[in-house]
Amino acid sequence: MKAIPRQQLIDALQWRYATKLFDPKRRISSEDWATLEQALILTPSSVGLQPWKFLVVEDPELRAKLQPASWGQPQIVEASHLVVFATRSHFNETDLDNHIRRSAEVRGTSPDTLAPLREMALNAIVNGMDDAQRKAWAFNQTYIALGNLLTSAALLGIDACPMEGIVREKYDSILNLQEHGLTTAMVATLGYRANNDKYASLPKVRFSHEEVITHL
């Protein structure tokens, strides 16, 4: 793999911002969107367990139903794409075994060879945490996927907005997530910024290097 220039990465991160107003007439190409979906799939996770599901909400009527559960924010209906990040409500031994089977399939080995990995994950996560801790663990894992999507989009010149300003229980109900053992964590809208989004030209505010980076 050939690394991108260092300044290209910094420029992309400087360019991106939480886009508040999207141009509803501009759509992400199918090729670019397929790349972003693959980036989501490639997101790392603890022990590789991937306790998530990414829902790409394309139905305009469904997105209109979700807008009131998002405090009326226009991004929900105006952005090219809407992704709901959902987590496994009760990550359990069956979920773990699904991962072990998939790992064996991809790597061309027997599930038995992965017994040490299974035992470690079983003791540390499935049996080593109570229900609330497992939910928090799965929820936190999903933020890795969100960050990966934001950076990937920026490198493709695509705008995005991470959103926690939603009523998760209403999302769960509208999308029938309970039936699938899932619960909403957060959402992201993606597309292209509108020309009149005042936030696009504002300087990015971050604490200084000295305040946030410590070398030990």
Coordinates of N, CA and C in Angstrom, one line a residue:
M1 N 0.8 -1.2 0.0 CA 0.0 0.0 0.0 C 0.9 1.2 0.0
K2 N 0.5 2.2 -0.8 CA 1.2 3.5 -0.9 C 0.6 4.5 0.0
A3 N 1.3 5.0 1.0 CA 0.8 6.0 1.9 C 0.5 7.3 1.2
I4 N -0.6 7.9 1.7 CA -0.9 9.3 1.1 C 0.0 10.3 1.7
P5 N 0.2 11.4 1.1 CA 1.1 12.5 1.7 C 0.5 12.9 3.0
R6 N 1.4 13.2 3.9 CA 1.0 13.6 5.3 C 0.1 14.8 5.3
Q7 N 0.4 15.8 4.4 CA -0.4 17.0 4.4 C -1.8 16.8 3.8
Q8 N -1.9 15.8 3.0 CA -3.2 15.5 2.4 C -4.2 15.1 3.6
L9 N -3.7 14.3 4.5 CA -4.5 13.9 5.6 C -4.9 15.1 6.5
I10 N -3.9 15.9 6.8 CA -4.2 17.1 7.6 C -5.2 18.0 6.9
D11 N -5.0 18.2 5.6 CA -5.9 19.1 4.9 C -7.3 18.6 4.9
A12 N -7.5 17.3 4.8 CA -8.8 16.7 4.8 C -9.5 16.9 6.1
L13 N -8.7 16.8 7.2 CA -9.3 16.9 8.6 C -9.5 18.4 8.9
Q14 N -8.8 19.3 8.3 CA -9.0 20.7 8.5 C -10.2 21.1 7.7
W15 N -10.5 20.5 6.5 CA -11.6 20.9 5.7 C -12.9 20.4 6.2
R16 N -12.9 19.2 6.9 CA -14.2 18.7 7.3 C -14.7 19.5 8.5
Y17 N -16.0 19.4 8.7 CA -16.7 20.0 9.9 C -18.0 19.4 10.0
A18 N -18.7 19.6 11.1 CA -20.0 19.0 11.3 C -21.0 19.8 10.5
T19 N -21.3 19.3 9.3 CA -22.1 20.1 8.3 C -23.6 20.2 8.8
K20 N -24.0 21.4 8.9 CA -25.4 21.7 9.4 C -26.4 21.8 8.3
L21 N -26.0 22.3 7.1 CA -26.9 22.5 6.0 C -26.3 21.8 4.8
F22 N -27.0 20.8 4.3 CA -26.6 20.1 3.1 C -27.3 20.6 1.9
D23 N -26.7 20.4 0.7 CA -27.3 20.7 -0.6 C -28.2 19.5 -0.9
P24 N -29.5 19.6 -0.8 CA -30.4 18.4 -1.1 C -30.4 17.9 -2.5
K25 N -29.8 18.8 -3.4 CA -29.8 18.4 -4.8 C -28.5 17.6 -5.2
R26 N -27.6 17.5 -4.3 CA -26.3 16.8 -4.6 C -26.3 15.5 -3.9
R27 N -26.0 14.4 -4.7 CA -26.0 13.1 -4.2 C -24.6 12.5 -4.3
I28 N -24.3 11.7 -3.3 CA -23.1 10.9 -3.3 C -23.2 9.9 -4.4
S29 N -22.1 9.7 -5.2 CA -22.2 8.7 -6.3 C -22.2 7.3 -5.7
S30 N -22.8 6.4 -6.5 CA -22.9 5.0 -6.0 C -21.5 4.4 -5.8
E31 N -20.5 4.9 -6.5 CA -19.1 4.4 -6.4 C -18.5 4.9 -5.1
D32 N -18.7 6.1 -4.8 CA -18.2 6.7 -3.5 C -18.9 6.1 -2.3
W33 N -20.2 5.9 -2.5 CA -20.9 5.3 -1.3 C -20.5 3.9 -1.1
A34 N -20.3 3.1 -2.1 CA -19.8 1.8 -1.9 C -18.5 1.7 -1.2
T35 N -17.6 2.7 -1.5 CA -16.4 2.8 -0.8 C -16.5 3.1 0.7
L36 N -17.5 4.0 1.0 CA -17.7 4.3 2.4 C -18.3 3.2 3.1
E37 N -19.2 2.4 2.5 CA -19.7 1.2 3.2 C -18.6 0.2 3.4
Q38 N -17.7 0.1 2.5 CA -16.6 -0.8 2.7 C -15.7 -0.3 3.9
A39 N -15.5 1.0 4.0 CA -14.8 1.5 5.1 C -15.4 1.2 6.4
L40 N -16.8 1.3 6.5 CA -17.5 0.9 7.7 C -17.2 -0.6 8.0
I41 N -17.3 -1.4 7.0 CA -17.1 -2.8 7.3 C -15.7 -3.1 7.8
L42 N -14.7 -2.3 7.3 CA -13.3 -2.5 7.7 C -13.0 -1.9 9.1
T43 N -13.9 -1.3 9.7 CA -13.7 -0.6 11.0 C -13.1 -1.7 12.0
P44 N -12.1 -1.3 12.8 CA -11.6 -2.3 13.8 C -12.5 -2.2 15.0
S45 N -12.5 -3.3 15.8 CA -13.3 -3.4 17.0 C -12.5 -4.3 18.0
S46 N -12.9 -4.2 19.3 CA -12.3 -5.0 20.3 C -12.5 -6.5 20.0
V47 N -11.4 -7.2 20.0 CA -11.3 -8.7 19.7 C -12.0 -9.0 18.3
G48 N -12.2 -7.9 17.5 CA -12.8 -8.1 16.2 C -14.2 -8.5 16.3
L49 N -14.9 -8.2 17.4 CA -16.3 -8.8 17.6 C -17.4 -8.0 16.8
Q50 N -17.1 -6.8 16.4 CA -18.1 -6.0 15.6 C -19.5 -6.0 16.1
P51 N -19.7 -5.5 17.3 CA -21.1 -5.6 17.9 C -22.0 -4.5 17.4
W52 N -22.2 -4.4 16.1 CA -22.9 -3.3 15.5 C -23.7 -3.8 14.2
K53 N -24.5 -2.8 13.8 CA -25.2 -2.9 12.5 C -25.3 -1.5 12.0
F54 N -25.0 -1.3 10.7 CA -25.1 0.0 10.1 C -26.3 0.1 9.2
L55 N -27.3 0.9 9.5 CA -28.5 1.0 8.7 C -28.5 2.2 7.8
V56 N -28.5 2.0 6.5 CA -28.5 3.1 5.6 C -29.9 3.4 5.2
V57 N -30.4 4.5 5.7 CA -31.9 4.8 5.6 C -32.0 5.6 4.3
E58 N -32.6 4.9 3.3 CA -32.8 5.5 2.0 C -34.2 6.0 1.7
D59 N -35.2 5.4 2.3 CA -36.6 5.7 2.1 C -36.9 7.2 2.6
P60 N -37.3 8.1 1.7 CA -37.6 9.5 2.1 C -38.7 9.5 3.2
E61 N -39.7 8.7 3.1 CA -40.8 8.7 4.1 C -40.3 8.3 5.4
L62 N -39.4 7.3 5.5 CA -38.8 6.9 6.7 C -37.9 7.9 7.3
R63 N -37.2 8.6 6.5 CA -36.3 9.7 7.0 C -37.2 10.8 7.5
A64 N -38.3 11.1 6.9 CA -39.2 12.1 7.4 C -39.8 11.8 8.8
K65 N -40.0 10.5 9.0 CA -40.5 10.0 10.3 C -39.4 10.2 11.4
L66 N -38.1 10.0 11.0 CA -37.0 10.1 11.9 C -36.7 11.6 12.3
Q67 N -37.1 12.5 11.4 CA -36.7 13.9 11.7 C -37.2 14.5 13.0
P68 N -38.5 14.2 13.3 CA -39.0 14.7 14.6 C -38.3 14.1 15.8
A69 N -37.8 12.8 15.6 CA -37.0 12.2 16.7 C -35.6 12.6 16.7
S70 N -35.3 13.6 15.8 CA -33.9 14.2 15.7 C -34.0 15.7 16.0
W71 N -34.9 16.1 16.8 CA -35.1 17.5 17.2 C -35.3 18.4 16.0
G72 N -35.9 17.8 14.9 CA -36.2 18.6 13.7 C -35.0 19.0 12.9
Q73 N -33.9 18.4 13.1 CA -32.7 18.9 12.4 C -32.8 18.6 10.9
P74 N -32.5 19.5 10.0 CA -32.8 19.4 8.6 C -31.8 18.4 7.9
Q75 N -30.7 18.1 8.6 CA -29.7 17.1 7.9 C -30.4 15.8 7.7
I76 N -31.3 15.4 8.5 CA -31.9 14.1 8.4 C -32.6 13.8 7.1
V77 N -33.2 14.9 6.6 CA -33.9 14.7 5.3 C -33.2 15.4 4.1
E78 N -32.3 16.3 4.4 CA -31.6 17.0 3.3 C -30.3 16.4 2.8
A79 N -29.7 15.7 3.7 CA -28.4 15.1 3.3 C -28.6 13.9 2.3
S80 N -27.6 13.7 1.5 CA -27.6 12.6 0.5 C -27.9 11.3 1.2
H81 N -27.2 11.0 2.3 CA -27.3 9.7 3.0 C -27.4 9.8 4.5
L82 N -28.1 8.9 5.1 CA -28.3 8.8 6.5 C -27.9 7.4 7.0
V83 N -27.0 7.4 8.0 CA -26.6 6.1 8.5 C -26.9 6.1 10.0
V84 N -27.6 5.1 10.4 CA -27.9 4.8 11.8 C -27.0 3.8 12.3
F85 N -26.2 4.1 13.4 CA -25.3 3.2 14.0 C -26.0 2.5 15.1
A86 N -26.2 1.2 15.0 CA -26.9 0.4 16.0 C -26.0 -0.6 16.6
T87 N -26.2 -0.9 17.9 CA -25.4 -1.8 18.6 C -26.2 -3.0 19.0
R88 N -25.5 -4.1 19.3 CA -26.2 -5.3 19.8 C -26.6 -5.0 21.3
S89 N -27.9 -5.2 21.5 CA -28.5 -4.8 22.8 C -28.0 -5.8 23.9
H90 N -27.8 -7.0 23.5 CA -27.4 -8.1 24.5 C -26.4 -9.0 23.9
F91 N -25.2 -8.5 23.7 CA -24.1 -9.3 23.1 C -23.9 -10.6 23.9
N92 N -24.0 -11.7 23.3 CA -24.0 -13.0 24.0 C -23.1 -14.0 23.4
E93 N -23.2 -15.2 23.9 CA -22.3 -16.3 23.4 C -22.6 -16.7 22.0
T94 N -23.9 -16.6 21.6 CA -24.2 -16.8 20.2 C -23.5 -15.9 19.2
D95 N -23.5 -14.6 19.6 CA -22.8 -13.6 18.8 C -21.3 -13.9 18.7
L96 N -20.8 -14.3 19.9 CA -19.3 -14.6 19.9 C -19.1 -15.8 18.9
D97 N -19.9 -16.8 19.0 CA -19.7 -18.0 18.2 C -19.9 -17.7 16.7
N98 N -20.7 -16.7 16.4 CA -20.9 -16.3 15.0 C -19.6 -15.7 14.5
H99 N -18.9 -14.9 15.3 CA -17.6 -14.3 15.0 C -16.6 -15.4 14.8
I100 N -16.5 -16.4 15.7 CA -15.5 -17.4 15.6 C -15.7 -18.2 14.3
R101 N -17.0 -18.5 14.0 CA -17.2 -19.3 12.7 C -16.8 -18.5 11.5
R102 N -17.1 -17.2 11.5 CA -16.7 -16.3 10.4 C -15.2 -16.2 10.3
S103 N -14.5 -16.1 11.4 CA -13.1 -16.0 11.4 C -12.5 -17.3 10.8
A104 N -13.0 -18.4 11.2 CA -12.5 -19.7 10.7 C -12.7 -19.8 9.2
E105 N -13.9 -19.3 8.8 CA -14.2 -19.4 7.4 C -13.3 -18.5 6.5
V106 N -13.1 -17.3 7.0 CA -12.2 -16.4 6.2 C -10.8 -16.8 6.2
R107 N -10.3 -17.4 7.3 CA -8.9 -17.7 7.4 C -8.6 -19.2 7.1
G108 N -9.7 -19.9 6.7 CA -9.5 -21.3 6.2 C -9.0 -22.2 7.3
T109 N -9.5 -22.1 8.4 CA -9.1 -23.0 9.5 C -10.3 -23.5 10.2
S110 N -10.1 -24.3 11.3 CA -11.2 -24.9 12.0 C -11.5 -24.0 13.2
P111 N -12.8 -23.9 13.6 CA -13.2 -23.1 14.8 C -12.4 -23.6 16.0
D112 N -12.0 -24.8 16.0 CA -11.3 -25.4 17.2 C -10.0 -24.7 17.4
T113 N -9.4 -24.2 16.3 CA -8.1 -23.6 16.5 C -8.2 -22.2 17.1
L114 N -9.4 -21.7 17.1 CA -9.7 -20.4 17.7 C -10.3 -20.5 19.1
A115 N -10.2 -21.7 19.7 CA -10.7 -21.9 21.1 C -10.1 -20.9 22.1
P116 N -8.8 -20.7 22.1 CA -8.2 -19.7 23.1 C -8.8 -18.3 22.9
L117 N -9.0 -17.8 21.7 CA -9.6 -16.5 21.5 C -11.1 -16.5 22.0
R118 N -11.8 -17.6 21.7 CA -13.2 -17.7 22.2 C -13.2 -17.7 23.7
E119 N -12.4 -18.4 24.3 CA -12.4 -18.5 25.8 C -12.1 -17.1 26.4
M120 N -11.1 -16.4 25.8 CA -10.8 -15.1 26.3 C -11.9 -14.1 26.2
A121 N -12.6 -14.1 25.0 CA -13.7 -13.2 24.8 C -14.9 -13.6 25.7
L122 N -15.1 -14.9 25.8 CA -16.2 -15.3 26.7 C -16.0 -14.9 28.1
N123 N -14.8 -15.0 28.6 CA -14.5 -14.7 30.0 C -14.5 -13.2 30.2
A124 N -14.0 -12.4 29.2 CA -13.8 -11.0 29.4 C -15.0 -10.2 29.1
I125 N -15.8 -10.6 28.2 CA -16.9 -9.8 27.7 C -18.3 -10.4 28.0
V126 N -18.5 -11.6 27.5 CA -19.8 -12.3 27.6 C -20.1 -12.6 29.1
N127 N -19.2 -13.2 29.8 CA -19.4 -13.6 31.2 C -18.7 -12.6 32.2
G128 N -17.7 -11.9 31.7 CA -17.0 -11.0 32.5 C -17.6 -9.6 32.8
M129 N -18.7 -9.3 32.1 CA -19.4 -8.0 32.2 C -20.9 -8.3 32.6
D130 N -21.5 -7.4 33.3 CA -22.9 -7.5 33.5 C -23.6 -6.9 32.2
D131 N -24.9 -6.9 32.2 CA -25.6 -6.5 31.0 C -25.3 -5.0 30.7
A132 N -25.3 -4.2 31.7 CA -25.1 -2.7 31.5 C -23.7 -2.5 31.0
Q133 N -22.7 -3.2 31.5 CA -21.3 -3.1 31.1 C -21.2 -3.5 29.6
R134 N -21.8 -4.6 29.2 CA -21.7 -5.1 27.9 C -22.4 -4.1 26.9
K135 N -23.5 -3.5 27.3 CA -24.1 -2.5 26.5 C -23.2 -1.3 26.3
A136 N -22.6 -0.8 27.4 CA -21.7 0.3 27.3 C -20.5 0.0 26.4
W137 N -20.0 -1.2 26.5 CA -18.8 -1.7 25.7 C -19.2 -1.6 24.2
A138 N -20.4 -2.2 23.9 CA -20.8 -2.2 22.5 C -21.0 -0.8 22.0
F139 N -21.6 0.0 22.8 CA -21.9 1.4 22.5 C -20.6 2.1 22.1
N140 N -19.6 2.0 23.0 CA -18.3 2.6 22.8 C -17.6 2.1 21.5
Q141 N -17.7 0.8 21.3 CA -17.1 0.3 20.1 C -17.7 1.0 18.8
T142 N -19.0 1.3 18.8 CA -19.6 1.9 17.7 C -19.0 3.3 17.3
Y143 N -18.5 4.0 18.4 CA -17.9 5.3 18.1 C -16.7 5.1 17.2
I144 N -16.0 4.0 17.3 CA -14.8 3.8 16.4 C -15.3 3.8 15.0
A145 N -16.4 3.1 14.7 CA -17.0 3.1 13.3 C -17.4 4.5 12.9
L146 N -17.9 5.3 13.8 CA -18.3 6.6 13.4 C -17.1 7.5 13.0
G147 N -16.1 7.4 13.8 CA -14.8 8.2 13.5 C -14.2 7.7 12.2
N148 N -14.2 6.4 12.0 CA -13.7 5.9 10.7 C -14.5 6.4 9.5
L149 N -15.8 6.5 9.7 CA -16.6 7.0 8.6 C -16.3 8.5 8.3
L150 N -16.2 9.3 9.4 CA -16.0 10.7 9.2 C -14.7 11.0 8.5
T151 N -13.6 10.3 8.9 CA -12.3 10.5 8.3 C -12.3 10.0 6.8
S152 N -12.9 8.8 6.6 CA -13.0 8.3 5.2 C -13.7 9.2 4.3
A153 N -14.8 9.8 4.8 CA -15.6 10.7 4.0 C -14.8 11.9 3.7
A154 N -14.1 12.5 4.6 CA -13.3 13.7 4.4 C -12.2 13.4 3.4
L155 N -11.6 12.3 3.4 CA -10.6 12.0 2.4 C -11.1 11.8 1.0
L156 N -12.5 11.6 0.9 CA -13.1 11.5 -0.4 C -13.8 12.9 -0.8
G157 N -13.6 13.9 0.1 CA -14.2 15.2 -0.2 C -15.7 15.2 0.0
I158 N -16.2 14.3 0.9 CA -17.6 14.2 1.2 C -17.9 14.8 2.6
D159 N -18.9 15.6 2.7 CA -19.2 16.2 4.0 C -20.0 15.2 4.9
A160 N -19.9 15.4 6.2 CA -20.6 14.6 7.1 C -20.9 15.3 8.4
C161 N -21.9 14.8 9.1 CA -22.3 15.4 10.4 C -22.6 14.3 11.4
P162 N -21.8 14.1 12.4 CA -22.1 13.1 13.5 C -23.2 13.7 14.3
M163 N -24.2 12.9 14.7 CA -25.3 13.4 15.5 C -25.7 12.5 16.6
E164 N -25.6 13.1 17.8 CA -26.2 12.4 19.0 C -27.5 13.1 19.4
G165 N -27.8 14.2 18.8 CA -29.1 14.9 19.1 C -30.3 14.2 18.6
I166 N -30.5 13.0 19.1 CA -31.7 12.2 18.6 C -32.3 11.6 19.8
V167 N -33.5 11.1 19.7 CA -34.2 10.4 20.7 C -34.1 8.9 20.4
R168 N -33.2 8.2 21.0 CA -32.8 6.9 20.6 C -34.0 5.9 20.7
E169 N -34.8 6.1 21.8 CA -35.9 5.2 21.9 C -36.9 5.3 20.8
K170 N -37.1 6.5 20.3 CA -38.0 6.7 19.1 C -37.4 6.1 17.8
Y171 N -36.1 6.3 17.7 CA -35.4 5.6 16.5 C -35.6 4.1 16.6
D172 N -35.4 3.5 17.8 CA -35.6 2.1 17.9 C -37.0 1.7 17.5
S173 N -38.0 2.5 17.9 CA -39.4 2.1 17.6 C -39.7 2.3 16.1
I174 N -39.3 3.4 15.5 CA -39.6 3.6 14.1 C -38.9 2.6 13.2
L175 N -37.7 2.2 13.6 CA -36.9 1.2 12.8 C -37.1 -0.2 13.2
N176 N -37.9 -0.4 14.2 CA -38.2 -1.8 14.7 C -36.9 -2.5 15.1
L177 N -36.0 -1.8 15.8 CA -34.7 -2.4 16.1 C -34.8 -3.5 17.2
Q178 N -35.8 -3.3 18.1 CA -35.9 -4.3 19.2 C -36.1 -5.7 18.7
E179 N -36.8 -5.8 17.6 CA -37.1 -7.1 17.0 C -35.8 -7.8 16.6
H180 N -34.8 -7.0 16.3 CA -33.5 -7.6 15.8 C -32.4 -7.6 16.9
G181 N -32.8 -7.3 18.1 CA -31.8 -7.3 19.2 C -30.8 -6.1 19.1
L182 N -31.3 -5.0 18.5 CA -30.4 -3.8 18.3 C -31.0 -2.6 19.0
T183 N -30.1 -1.6 19.2 CA -30.5 -0.3 19.8 C -29.7 0.8 19.1
T184 N -30.3 1.9 18.9 CA -29.6 3.0 18.3 C -28.5 3.6 19.2
A185 N -27.4 3.9 18.6 CA -26.3 4.6 19.3 C -26.2 6.0 18.9
M186 N -26.0 6.2 17.6 CA -25.9 7.6 17.1 C -26.2 7.5 15.6
V187 N -26.2 8.7 14.9 CA -26.4 8.7 13.5 C -25.4 9.6 12.8
A188 N -25.3 9.5 11.5 CA -24.4 10.4 10.7 C -25.1 10.7 9.4
T189 N -25.1 11.9 9.0 CA -25.6 12.3 7.7 C -24.4 12.7 6.8
L190 N -24.5 12.4 5.6 CA -23.4 12.6 4.6 C -23.9 13.2 3.3
G191 N -23.1 14.0 2.7 CA -23.5 14.6 1.4 C -22.6 15.7 1.1
Y192 N -23.1 16.8 0.7 CA -22.3 18.0 0.3 C -22.9 19.2 0.9
R193 N -22.0 20.0 1.4 CA -22.4 21.2 2.1 C -23.2 22.2 1.2
A194 N -24.2 22.9 1.8 CA -24.9 23.9 1.0 C -24.0 25.2 1.0
N195 N -24.2 26.0 0.0 CA -23.4 27.2 -0.1 C -23.6 28.2 1.0
N196 N -24.8 28.1 1.6 CA -25.1 29.1 2.6 C -25.0 28.6 4.1
D197 N -24.2 27.5 4.2 CA -24.0 27.0 5.6 C -22.9 27.8 6.2
K198 N -23.3 28.7 7.1 CA -22.3 29.6 7.7 C -21.2 28.9 8.5
Y199 N -21.4 27.7 8.9 CA -20.4 27.0 9.7 C -19.2 26.6 8.8
A200 N -19.4 26.5 7.5 CA -18.4 26.0 6.6 C -17.1 26.8 6.7
S201 N -17.3 28.1 6.8 CA -16.1 29.0 6.8 C -15.6 29.4 8.1
L202 N -16.2 29.0 9.2 CA -15.7 29.3 10.5 C -14.3 28.6 10.8
P203 N -13.4 29.3 11.5 CA -12.2 28.6 11.9 C -12.4 27.5 12.8
K204 N -11.7 26.4 12.6 CA -11.8 25.2 13.5 C -11.2 25.5 14.8
V205 N -12.0 25.3 15.9 CA -11.6 25.6 17.2 C -11.1 24.3 17.9
R206 N -9.9 24.3 18.3 CA -9.3 23.1 19.0 C -8.3 23.7 20.1
F207 N -8.2 23.0 21.2 CA -7.2 23.4 22.2 C -5.8 23.2 21.5
S208 N -4.8 23.9 22.1 CA -3.5 23.8 21.6 C -2.9 22.5 21.7
H209 N -1.8 22.3 20.9 CA -1.1 21.0 21.0 C -0.6 20.7 22.4
E210 N -0.1 21.7 23.1 CA 0.4 21.6 24.4 C -0.6 21.2 25.4
E211 N -1.8 21.6 25.2 CA -2.9 21.3 26.1 C -3.5 19.9 26.0
V212 N -3.4 19.3 24.8 CA -4.0 18.0 24.6 C -3.0 16.9 24.3
I213 N -1.8 17.2 24.0 CA -0.8 16.1 23.8 C 0.3 16.2 24.9
T214 N 0.5 15.0 25.5 CA 1.6 14.9 26.5 C 2.4 13.7 26.2
H215 N 3.7 13.9 26.1 CA 4.7 12.9 25.9 C 5.2 12.4 27.2
L216 N 5.2 11.1 27.5 CA 5.7 10.6 28.8 C 6.9 9.7 28.5

